[in-house]
């Protein structure tokens, strides 16, 4: 069977496509896990952000897929709907499957779209079984994690239009990852299936790898708990190293570890660093996401080891520097430093220091605009970012489907914007008890643009050619909305912000 897998073109403020275009890890993993005789093509539409319609049209015509699968986040739902309509118009009888966080957690919304199957939760085994059933015509009722339309009414009675009755099979238990049985294993991703080129992270070819899945924390803003429950499963080091080698053989020089929370088991992570060094794979640059507590509490040995293994950027889930906000975000525990078995306060500064002392850069993940936030509390977080982080990754709390936070915001009547395509993390869609959403976003936007420029010298040292050839475009992206007049101080920042929002709104029309 010919299968086309697509990830959406929508990007957000902190991932400017001029510098960052990463592959979607889920699709290559799905491609590696269907039965070998299928012909699968993976297209990450971020690589053709301004040519989506032409590219999808060309791929559907060239590949003539029997099944098309789309991977979708919530802020990409509108684009996904447009792409689905386009595919249907090009090939009315094609079977369309959707998966990823948004279809899994907001499956009702997809029930109303022109799709045939919703894959909820982990997809490798479900999708493999779906293709088998389609090939054999054997029905879908045994496939855990699958939602499908029950057309029996339409079959029995051709006049009936009741073809919208969705059947939601029971959830699929999360995969243990270490399974040895051939049919239940998750095999390596199939990177050969990718049909578009141009992946990059600051000028170096980038790929993603996974070493584990899951998390046992329950931060209120995170979708993970509802997606897969609180658990943590790991791949063997042999598999991880094979995956790294495969990514390198496919040209990658930078690897992004997409684990939900790799730092849950620090000893394992240290052993993984050792294994990377022993295998001589530490010449690659690694990006990883980390909890501040793990780095603060183990930094003495962990940070030097990470550096030797090739880790260069660490995305720290600081979330907020104020205790009240951390409580709202349910993120206090993962940000607490411990000494001699006792809690000794916020772990952030300690973690930042360990990373800096070991020549690693801190991508500072902060969330501002929580219900109790005032101008002063937001400014305190922005000031922290100015002083201590190398690359700011500041977001606003966003009510994604089925997170605990979403319920709280709804109960408090703080959600100001229901346009999901703006739920990209850097558009404030909820107000605080004291400030409207626009004001929160304006404060962040104004501060963050300048913070980003401070990191240019560090990138210049590492990738001079990239900076020399792309600096102008990157600055133009960071300062979108600015004008000659605003540079001279003859136009207010608010005016520039309005223009930036208009540009951003036009950018979102990908299809
Ligand atoms: C790594 C990661 C990133 C990386 C992305 C790197 C990359 N190119 O893949 C970075 C840091 C860049 C990133 C950015 C963003 N991310 Co992010 N990210 C994650 C994270 C940690 C892991 C995702 C991952 O790759 N997992 C590994 C793969 C294999 O698993 P998977 O994606 O779940 O896919 C499986 C299933 O979902 C399913 N599946 C997926 N697609 C499909 C398609 C089909 C057809 C089928 C059948 C099945 C299927 O099968 C897959 C295999 O089992 C998650 C979750 C978390 N713990 O926070 C958040 C998460 C996915 N991100 C999220 C968000 C919101 C974003 C941002 C918008 C803002 C932000 N928070 O930073 C940006 C947008 C990026 C952009 N396009 O511009 C949200 C999505 C919420 C939602 N409801 O949409 C999550 C869930 C975090 C959260 N807030 O809860 N992210
Ligand atoms: S620690 Fe990270 S992955 Fe775990 S619940 Fe919190 S935000 Fe989600």
Coordinates of C-alpha atoms and ligand atoms in Angstrom, one line a residue:
X1 CA 0.0 0.0 0.0
X2 CA 1.2 3.5 -0.7
X3 CA 1.2 5.7 2.4
X4 CA 1.8 9.4 2.7
X5 CA 2.6 10.8 6.2
X6 CA 2.5 14.6 6.7
X7 CA 3.5 16.9 9.6
X8 CA 2.0 20.4 9.7
X9 CA 3.8 23.5 8.4
X10 CA 2.8 25.7 11.3
X11 CA 5.7 27.0 13.4
X12 CA 5.8 29.4 16.3
X13 CA 7.8 32.4 17.5
X14 CA 10.7 30.6 19.0
X15 CA 11.2 28.3 16.1
X16 CA 11.9 30.7 13.2
X17 CA 12.0 28.5 10.1
X18 CA 14.9 30.5 8.7
X19 CA 17.1 28.9 11.4
X20 CA 15.2 25.9 12.8
X21 CA 13.4 23.3 10.7
X22 CA 13.3 20.0 12.6
X23 CA 11.8 16.7 11.5
X24 CA 8.8 15.2 13.3
X25 CA 10.0 12.2 15.2
X26 CA 6.6 10.5 15.2
X27 CA 6.3 10.1 11.5
X28 CA 9.7 8.5 10.9
X29 CA 8.9 6.1 13.8
X30 CA 5.5 5.2 12.2
X31 CA 7.2 4.7 8.8
X32 CA 9.8 2.3 10.5
X33 CA 7.0 0.3 12.1
X34 CA 4.6 -0.6 9.4
X35 CA 5.0 -3.9 7.6
X36 CA 8.0 -3.8 5.2
X37 CA 6.1 -4.2 2.0
X38 CA 4.3 -0.8 2.3
X39 CA 5.7 2.1 0.4
X40 CA 5.8 5.0 2.9
X41 CA 6.7 8.7 2.2
X42 CA 7.2 11.2 5.0
X43 CA 6.9 14.9 4.3
X44 CA 7.5 17.5 7.0
X45 CA 5.7 20.5 5.7
X46 CA 7.8 22.9 7.7
X47 CA 10.3 22.4 5.0
X48 CA 8.0 23.9 2.4
X49 CA 6.1 26.4 4.7
X50 CA 5.3 28.8 1.9
X51 CA 4.6 26.1 -0.8
X52 CA 2.2 23.8 1.1
X53 CA -0.6 23.5 -1.4
X54 CA 1.7 22.8 -4.4
X55 CA 3.8 20.3 -2.4
X56 CA 0.8 18.3 -1.1
X57 CA -0.8 18.3 -4.6
X58 CA 2.5 17.1 -6.1
X59 CA 3.0 14.4 -3.5
X60 CA -0.6 13.1 -3.8
X61 CA -0.3 12.9 -7.6
X62 CA 3.2 11.3 -7.6
X63 CA 2.6 8.8 -4.8
X64 CA -1.0 8.0 -5.3
X65 CA -1.4 7.1 -1.7
X66 CA -4.1 4.7 -0.5
X67 CA -3.7 6.1 3.1
X68 CA -2.6 9.6 4.2
X69 CA -1.7 10.2 7.8
X70 CA -1.4 13.6 9.5
X71 CA 0.4 14.5 12.7
X72 CA -1.2 17.4 14.5
X73 CA -0.8 19.7 17.5
X74 CA -3.7 21.9 18.6
X75 CA -2.5 25.1 17.1
X76 CA -2.2 23.3 13.8
X77 CA -5.8 22.0 13.7
X78 CA -7.1 24.7 11.3
X79 CA -4.2 24.1 8.9
X80 CA -4.8 20.3 9.2
X81 CA -8.5 20.8 8.3
X82 CA -7.5 22.7 5.2
X83 CA -4.9 20.1 4.1
X84 CA -7.5 17.3 4.7
X85 CA -10.0 19.1 2.4
X86 CA -7.3 19.6 -0.2
X87 CA -6.3 15.9 -0.1
X88 CA -10.0 14.8 -0.4
X89 CA -10.5 17.0 -3.4
X90 CA -7.4 15.6 -5.1
X91 CA -8.3 11.9 -4.2
X92 CA -11.8 11.4 -2.9
X93 CA -11.4 7.7 -2.1
X94 CA -8.2 8.1 -0.1
X95 CA -8.3 6.9 3.6
X96 CA -7.3 9.7 6.0
X97 CA -5.9 9.0 9.5
X98 CA -5.0 11.6 12.0
X99 CA -2.7 11.2 15.1
X100 CA -0.6 13.1 17.6
X101 CA -1.5 15.2 20.7
X102 CA -4.5 17.1 19.3
X103 CA -6.4 14.2 17.7
X104 CA -5.7 12.1 20.7
X105 CA -6.9 14.6 23.3
X106 CA -9.6 16.4 21.2
X107 CA -10.9 13.5 19.2
X108 CA -14.5 14.8 19.2
X109 CA -13.3 17.7 17.0
X110 CA -11.9 15.3 14.4
X111 CA -15.1 13.3 14.4
X112 CA -16.7 16.3 12.6
X113 CA -13.9 16.5 10.0
X114 CA -13.5 14.7 6.8
X115 CA -11.3 11.9 8.3
X116 CA -11.7 8.2 8.4
X117 CA -9.5 7.2 11.4
X118 CA -8.3 8.8 14.6
X119 CA -5.2 7.1 16.2
X120 CA -5.2 8.0 19.9
X121 CA -2.0 7.8 21.9
X122 CA 1.1 6.0 20.7
X123 CA 0.8 5.2 17.1
X124 CA 3.3 2.6 15.9
X125 CA 1.4 -0.6 16.7
X126 CA -2.1 0.9 16.1
X127 CA -1.1 2.2 12.7
X128 CA 0.6 -1.0 11.7
X129 CA -2.6 -2.9 12.6
X130 CA -4.8 -0.4 10.8
X131 CA -2.9 -0.9 7.5
X132 CA -3.2 -4.7 8.0
X133 CA -6.9 -4.5 8.5
X134 CA -7.3 -2.3 5.5
X135 CA -5.4 -4.7 3.4
X136 CA -7.3 -7.7 4.6
X137 CA -10.6 -6.1 4.9
X138 CA -10.8 -7.6 8.4
X139 CA -12.6 -4.9 10.4
X140 CA -11.2 -2.5 13.0
X141 CA -13.0 -3.6 16.2
X142 CA -9.9 -5.3 17.7
X143 CA -7.5 -2.4 17.2
X144 CA -6.9 -0.7 20.5
X145 CA -6.3 3.1 20.4
X146 CA -8.3 3.4 17.1
X147 CA -11.4 5.5 16.5
X148 CA -13.3 4.8 13.2
X149 CA -16.6 5.5 11.6
X150 CA -19.2 2.7 11.8
X151 CA -20.6 2.6 8.4
X152 CA -22.7 -0.5 9.0
X153 CA -25.9 1.6 8.9
X154 CA -25.0 3.0 5.5
X155 CA -24.1 -0.5 4.2
X156 CA -27.3 -2.1 5.4
X157 CA -29.4 0.8 4.3
X158 CA -27.9 2.8 1.4
X159 CA -30.3 5.6 2.0
X160 CA -29.1 6.2 5.6
X161 CA -26.7 9.1 6.0
X162 CA -25.8 8.0 9.5
X163 CA -22.2 7.5 8.6
X164 CA -21.0 9.7 11.4
X165 CA -21.3 7.2 14.2
X166 CA -17.8 7.0 15.6
X167 CA -16.6 3.9 17.4
X168 CA -13.9 4.6 19.9
X169 CA -12.0 1.4 20.7
X170 CA -10.5 1.0 24.1
X171 CA -7.2 2.8 24.7
X172 CA -4.0 1.0 23.9
X173 CA -1.8 0.4 26.9
X174 CA 1.4 2.4 26.7
X175 CA 4.3 0.6 25.1
X176 CA 7.0 -0.7 27.4
X177 CA 9.6 0.0 24.7
X178 CA 12.0 -2.7 25.8
X179 CA 9.8 -5.5 24.3
X180 CA 11.9 -8.2 22.4
X181 CA 9.0 -9.8 20.5
X182 CA 9.4 -8.9 16.8
X183 CA 5.7 -8.0 16.4
X184 CA 5.4 -5.9 19.4
X185 CA 8.8 -4.1 19.2
X186 CA 9.1 -0.5 18.2
X187 CA 11.7 -0.6 15.5
X188 CA 14.1 2.2 14.6
X189 CA 12.6 5.1 12.6
X190 CA 12.8 4.9 8.9
X191 CA 14.6 8.1 7.9
X192 CA 14.8 7.0 4.2
X193 CA 11.1 7.5 4.0
X194 CA 11.6 11.3 4.2
X195 CA 11.0 12.9 0.8
X196 CA 11.7 16.6 1.5
X197 CA 15.1 18.1 2.3
X198 CA 16.4 21.1 4.3
X199 CA 16.3 20.1 8.0
X200 CA 18.5 22.6 10.0
X201 CA 19.2 23.9 13.4
X202 CA 21.3 27.0 13.1
X203 CA 22.9 25.8 9.9
X204 CA 23.7 22.2 10.9
X205 CA 21.6 19.3 9.7
X206 CA 19.4 18.3 12.6
X207 CA 17.5 15.1 13.5
X208 CA 15.5 13.9 16.5
X209 CA 16.0 10.8 18.6
X210 CA 14.2 9.3 21.5
X211 CA 15.6 7.4 24.5
X212 CA 12.5 7.2 26.6
X213 CA 8.8 8.0 26.8
X214 CA 6.6 9.3 29.6
X215 CA 6.9 11.3 32.8
X216 CA 5.7 10.8 36.3
X217 CA 5.1 14.4 37.2
X218 CA 1.8 16.2 36.6
X219 CA 2.5 19.8 35.7
X220 CA -0.9 21.4 35.1
X221 CA -0.1 22.8 31.7
X222 CA 1.3 19.6 30.2
X223 CA -0.7 17.2 28.0
X224 CA 1.4 14.2 28.8
X225 CA -0.7 12.8 31.7
X226 CA -3.9 12.7 29.8
X227 CA -2.1 11.4 26.7
X228 CA -0.4 8.4 28.4
X229 CA -0.8 8.4 32.2
X230 CA 2.1 8.8 34.7
X231 CA 4.8 6.3 33.7
X232 CA 8.3 6.2 32.3
X233 CA 9.7 3.6 29.9
X234 CA 13.1 3.4 28.3
X235 CA 14.8 2.1 25.2
X236 CA 17.9 0.0 25.6
X237 CA 21.2 1.8 25.1
X238 CA 22.0 -0.4 22.1
X239 CA 18.9 0.8 20.4
X240 CA 19.6 4.4 21.3
X241 CA 23.1 4.3 19.9
X242 CA 21.9 2.6 16.8
X243 CA 19.4 5.4 16.3
X244 CA 22.1 8.0 16.8
X245 CA 24.3 6.3 14.3
X246 CA 21.4 6.1 11.8
X247 CA 20.7 9.8 12.2
X248 CA 24.4 10.6 11.7
X249 CA 24.5 8.4 8.6
X250 CA 21.6 10.3 7.2
X251 CA 23.6 13.5 7.6
X252 CA 22.7 14.8 11.0
X253 CA 25.3 16.9 12.9
X254 CA 22.9 18.0 15.6
X255 CA 20.5 15.8 17.5
X256 CA 17.5 16.9 19.5
X257 CA 16.4 14.4 22.2
X258 CA 12.6 14.5 22.2
X259 CA 12.1 12.5 25.4
X260 CA 9.3 13.8 27.6
X261 CA 11.5 13.9 30.7
X262 CA 14.9 12.2 30.2
X263 CA 16.0 13.4 33.6
X264 CA 13.6 11.3 35.6
X265 CA 16.3 8.8 36.0
X266 CA 19.5 10.7 36.4
X267 CA 21.7 7.6 36.8
X268 CA 20.4 6.2 33.6
X269 CA 21.1 9.6 31.9
X270 CA 24.6 9.6 33.2
X271 CA 25.2 6.1 31.9
X272 CA 23.8 7.2 28.6
X273 CA 26.3 10.1 28.4
X274 CA 29.1 7.5 29.2
X275 CA 27.8 5.2 26.4
X276 CA 27.7 8.1 23.9
X277 CA 31.3 8.9 24.8
X278 CA 32.4 5.3 24.6
X279 CA 30.8 4.9 21.2
X280 CA 32.6 8.0 19.9
X281 CA 29.3 9.6 19.2
X282 CA 30.2 12.7 21.2
X283 CA 31.3 14.7 18.1
X284 CA 27.7 15.5 17.4
X285 CA 25.9 18.4 19.1
X286 CA 23.1 17.4 21.4
X287 CA 20.1 19.4 22.6
X288 CA 18.1 18.1 25.6
X289 CA 15.2 19.2 27.8
X290 CA 15.8 19.0 31.5
X291 CA 14.3 19.6 34.9
X292 CA 16.2 22.2 37.0
X293 CA 16.2 19.9 40.1
X294 CA 18.0 17.1 38.3
X295 CA 20.8 19.4 37.2
X296 CA 21.0 21.3 40.5
X297 CA 21.1 18.2 42.6
X298 CA 23.5 16.2 40.4
X299 CA 25.4 19.0 38.6
X300 CA 28.8 18.4 40.1
X301 CA 29.2 15.2 38.2
X302 CA 26.4 15.3 35.7
X303 CA 27.2 18.7 34.0
X304 CA 30.8 17.9 33.1
X305 CA 29.8 14.5 31.8
X306 CA 27.0 16.0 29.7
X307 CA 29.5 18.4 28.2
X308 CA 31.9 15.6 27.3
X309 CA 29.1 13.7 25.7
X310 CA 28.4 16.7 23.4
X311 CA 25.5 18.4 25.0
X312 CA 25.5 22.0 24.0
X313 CA 22.0 23.4 24.7
X314 CA 19.9 22.5 27.6
X315 CA 16.2 23.5 27.6
X316 CA 15.5 24.1 31.3
X317 CA 11.9 23.8 32.4
X318 CA 12.2 26.7 34.8
X319 CA 8.5 27.6 34.2
X320 CA 8.5 30.5 36.7
X321 CA 10.8 31.9 39.4
X322 CA 8.0 32.8 41.8
X323 CA 6.7 30.1 44.2
X324 CA 3.0 31.1 43.9
X325 CA 3.2 30.7 40.1
X326 CA 5.0 27.4 40.4
X327 CA 2.2 26.1 42.6
X328 CA -0.4 27.1 40.1
X329 CA 1.6 25.3 37.4
X330 CA 2.1 22.3 39.7
X331 CA 5.8 22.6 38.9
X332 CA 7.3 23.2 42.4
X333 CA 8.6 19.7 42.9
X334 CA 10.6 19.5 39.7
X335 CA 12.2 22.9 40.5
X336 CA 13.3 22.2 44.1
X337 CA 17.0 21.9 45.1
X338 CA 17.9 19.5 47.8
X339 CA 20.9 19.3 50.1
X340 CA 21.6 16.6 52.6
X341 CA 18.1 15.2 52.1
X342 CA 16.4 18.5 52.7
X343 CA 14.6 20.9 50.3
X344 CA 16.6 24.1 50.1
X345 CA 14.5 26.2 47.7
X346 CA 14.4 26.9 44.0
X347 CA 16.8 24.9 41.9
X348 CA 17.0 27.3 38.9
X349 CA 20.1 29.4 39.7
X350 CA 22.1 26.4 40.8
X351 CA 21.2 24.5 37.6
X352 CA 22.1 27.5 35.4
X353 CA 25.4 27.9 37.2
X354 CA 26.4 24.2 36.7
X355 CA 25.5 24.4 33.0
X356 CA 27.4 27.7 32.4
X357 CA 30.4 26.5 34.3
X358 CA 30.5 23.6 31.9
X359 CA 30.2 25.7 28.7
X360 CA 26.6 24.7 28.0
X361 CA 23.9 27.2 27.0
X362 CA 20.6 27.5 28.8
X363 CA 17.4 27.8 26.8
X364 CA 15.1 29.2 29.5
X365 CA 11.6 27.8 29.5
X366 CA 9.4 30.2 31.5
X367 CA 5.6 30.7 31.6
X368 CA 4.2 34.2 32.3
X369 CA 0.6 35.3 32.4
X370 CA -0.7 33.0 35.1
X371 CA -3.9 33.9 36.8
X372 CA -2.4 35.8 39.8
X373 CA 0.3 37.5 37.6
X374 CA 0.7 41.3 37.9
X375 CA 3.0 43.6 35.9
X376 CA 5.6 43.2 38.6
X377 CA 5.6 39.4 38.8
X378 CA 5.9 39.2 35.0
X379 CA 8.7 41.7 35.0
X380 CA 10.5 39.7 37.7
X381 CA 10.6 36.7 35.4
X382 CA 11.6 38.7 32.4
X383 CA 14.5 40.3 34.4
X384 CA 15.6 36.8 35.5
X385 CA 15.6 35.7 31.8
X386 CA 17.7 38.8 30.8
X387 CA 20.3 38.0 33.4
X388 CA 20.6 34.3 33.4
X389 CA 19.4 32.6 30.3
X390 CA 21.2 32.4 26.9
X391 CA 18.2 31.9 24.8
X392 CA 14.7 32.8 26.1
X393 CA 11.8 30.4 25.5
X394 CA 9.2 32.3 27.3
X395 CA 5.6 31.3 26.8
X396 CA 2.1 32.1 28.0
X397 CA -0.1 29.5 29.7
X398 CA -2.2 27.9 27.0
X399 CA -5.3 25.9 27.6
X400 CA -4.6 22.8 25.5
X401 CA -7.3 20.1 25.4
X402 CA -7.8 18.1 28.6
X403 CA -5.0 19.6 30.7
X404 CA -5.8 20.4 34.3
X405 CA -4.9 24.0 33.6
X406 CA -7.5 24.3 30.9
X407 CA -10.3 23.5 33.4
X408 CA -9.0 26.0 35.9
X409 CA -8.8 28.8 33.3
X410 CA -12.3 27.9 32.1
X411 CA -13.7 27.8 35.6
X412 CA -12.2 31.2 36.4
X413 CA -13.5 32.7 33.1
X414 CA -10.0 33.8 32.1
X415 CA -9.9 32.4 28.5
X416 CA -10.0 35.4 26.2
X417 CA -9.4 33.8 22.8
X418 CA -10.8 30.6 21.4
X419 CA -9.0 30.8 18.0
X420 CA -7.0 27.6 18.3
X421 CA -4.5 28.5 15.5
X422 CA -3.2 31.1 18.0
X423 CA -2.6 28.5 20.7
X424 CA 1.1 28.5 19.8
X425 CA 2.4 29.3 23.2
X426 CA 3.7 32.8 22.4
X427 CA 0.3 34.3 21.7
X428 CA -1.4 35.1 25.1
X429 CA -4.9 33.7 24.9
X430 CA -5.8 33.9 28.6
X431 CA -5.8 37.0 30.8
X432 CA -4.6 37.3 34.3
X433 CA -6.7 38.6 37.2
X434 CA -4.9 41.9 36.7
X435 CA -3.9 42.2 33.1
X436 CA -5.5 41.6 29.7
X437 CA -3.9 39.0 27.5
X438 CA -2.6 41.5 25.0
X439 CA -0.7 43.4 27.7
X440 CA 1.0 40.2 29.0
X441 CA 2.0 39.3 25.4
X442 CA 3.3 42.8 24.8
X443 CA 5.5 42.7 27.8
X444 CA 7.0 39.4 26.9
X445 CA 7.4 40.2 23.2
X446 CA 9.1 43.6 23.9
X447 CA 11.6 42.1 26.3
X448 CA 12.3 38.9 24.5
X449 CA 13.4 40.3 21.1
X450 CA 16.4 42.0 22.6
X451 CA 17.3 39.0 24.7
X452 CA 17.6 36.9 21.6
X453 CA 20.1 39.2 20.0
X454 CA 22.5 38.7 22.9
X455 CA 23.1 35.1 21.8
X456 CA 24.3 36.0 18.3
X457 CA 28.0 36.1 19.3
X458 CA 27.9 32.6 20.7
X459 CA 26.3 31.2 17.5
X460 CA 28.8 33.2 15.5
X461 CA 31.7 31.5 17.2
X462 CA 30.2 28.0 16.6
X463 CA 28.8 28.5 13.1
X464 CA 30.3 31.7 11.6
X465 CA 29.3 30.9 8.0
X466 CA 25.6 30.4 9.0
X467 CA 25.5 33.7 11.0
X468 CA 27.2 35.6 8.2
X469 CA 24.8 34.4 5.6
X470 CA 21.6 34.4 7.8
X471 CA 22.0 37.2 10.4
X472 CA 20.0 39.7 8.4
X473 CA 17.1 37.3 7.9
X474 CA 17.2 36.2 11.5
X475 CA 17.2 39.8 12.8
X476 CA 14.4 40.7 10.3
X477 CA 12.4 37.8 11.7
X478 CA 13.0 38.7 15.4
X479 CA 12.2 42.4 14.8
X480 CA 9.2 41.9 12.5
X481 CA 6.9 44.9 12.7
X482 CA 9.8 47.4 13.3
X483 CA 10.2 50.3 10.8
X484 CA 12.6 53.1 10.1
X485 CA 10.6 55.3 12.3
X486 CA 10.4 53.0 15.2
X487 CA 14.2 52.5 15.0
X488 CA 14.5 56.3 15.4
X489 CA 12.2 56.2 18.3
X490 CA 9.5 58.1 16.4
X491 CA 6.9 55.4 16.6
X492 CA 5.6 53.7 19.8
X493 CA 6.4 50.1 20.7
X494 CA 2.7 49.4 20.8
X495 CA 2.4 50.4 17.2
X496 CA 5.2 48.0 16.3
X497 CA 3.5 45.3 18.3
X498 CA 0.2 45.8 16.5
X499 CA 2.1 45.5 13.2
X500 CA 3.9 42.4 14.4
X501 CA 0.6 40.8 15.3
X502 CA -0.8 41.5 11.8
X503 CA 2.2 40.0 10.2
X504 CA 2.0 36.9 12.5
X505 CA -1.7 36.6 11.6
X506 CA -0.9 36.6 7.9
X507 CA 1.9 34.1 8.4
X508 CA -0.6 31.6 9.9
X509 CA -2.3 31.2 6.5
X510 CA -0.2 28.3 5.4
X511 CA -2.7 26.8 3.0
Ligands
LIG1 C1 10.1 17.4 21.6 C2 8.9 18.3 21.7 C3 9.0 19.5 21.0 C4 10.2 19.9 20.2 C5 9.9 19.4 18.7 C6 10.9 18.7 18.0 C7 10.4 18.0 16.8 N1 10.5 18.6 15.6 O1 9.7 17.0 16.9 C8 10.2 21.4 20.3 C9 10.9 21.8 21.6 C10 10.8 22.1 19.2 C11 8.7 21.6 20.5 C12 8.1 22.8 20.2 C13 6.7 23.0 20.4 N2 5.9 22.2 21.1 CO1 6.4 20.5 21.7 N3 6.8 18.9 22.6 C14 7.7 18.0 22.5 C15 7.5 16.8 23.4 C16 8.4 17.0 24.6 C17 7.8 15.5 22.7 C18 7.1 15.2 21.4 C19 7.8 14.1 20.7 O2 8.5 14.2 19.7 N4 7.5 12.9 21.2 C20 8.1 11.6 20.6 C21 7.1 11.1 19.5 C22 7.5 9.8 18.9 O3 5.8 11.0 20.1 P1 4.5 11.7 19.7 O4 4.8 13.0 19.1 O5 3.6 11.7 20.8 O6 3.9 10.8 18.6 C23 3.3 9.6 18.8 C24 1.8 9.7 18.9 O7 1.3 11.0 19.3 C25 1.3 9.2 17.6 N5 1.3 10.1 16.5 C26 1.8 11.3 16.3 N6 1.5 11.8 15.1 C27 0.8 10.8 14.4 C28 0.3 10.8 13.1 C29 -0.3 9.7 12.7 C30 -0.9 9.6 11.3 C31 -0.5 8.6 13.6 C32 -1.2 7.4 13.1 C33 0.0 8.6 14.9 C34 0.7 9.8 15.3 O8 2.2 8.2 17.3 C35 3.5 8.7 17.7 C36 4.4 7.5 18.0 O9 3.9 6.7 19.0 C37 6.0 16.9 23.7 C38 5.4 16.2 24.9 C39 5.8 16.7 26.3 N7 6.1 15.9 27.2 O10 5.9 17.9 26.5 C40 5.7 18.4 23.5 C41 4.4 18.9 22.9 C42 4.0 17.9 21.8 N8 4.6 20.2 22.3 C43 3.7 21.0 22.5 C44 3.7 22.3 22.0 C45 2.4 23.1 22.3 C46 4.7 22.9 21.3 C47 4.8 24.3 20.8 C48 3.6 24.8 20.1 C49 5.0 25.3 21.9 C50 6.0 24.8 23.0 N9 5.4 24.3 24.0 O11 7.2 24.8 22.8 C51 6.0 24.2 19.9 C52 5.7 24.2 18.4 C53 6.8 23.7 17.5 C54 6.6 24.2 16.1 N10 6.1 23.4 15.2 O12 6.9 25.4 15.8 C55 2.5 20.4 23.2 C56 1.3 20.0 22.2 C57 0.0 20.2 22.9 C58 -1.1 20.1 22.0 N11 -2.3 19.8 22.5 O13 -1.0 20.4 20.8 C59 3.2 19.2 23.9 C60 2.3 18.0 24.1 C61 3.7 19.7 25.2 C62 2.6 20.2 26.1 N12 2.4 21.5 26.3 O14 1.9 19.5 26.7 N13 8.1 20.6 21.1
LIG2 S1 8.0 17.5 34.0 FE1 7.8 18.0 31.8 S2 6.9 16.2 30.8 FE2 6.6 16.0 33.0 S3 4.5 16.7 33.4 FE3 6.0 18.4 33.8 S4 6.2 19.5 31.8 FE4 5.2 17.5 31.4

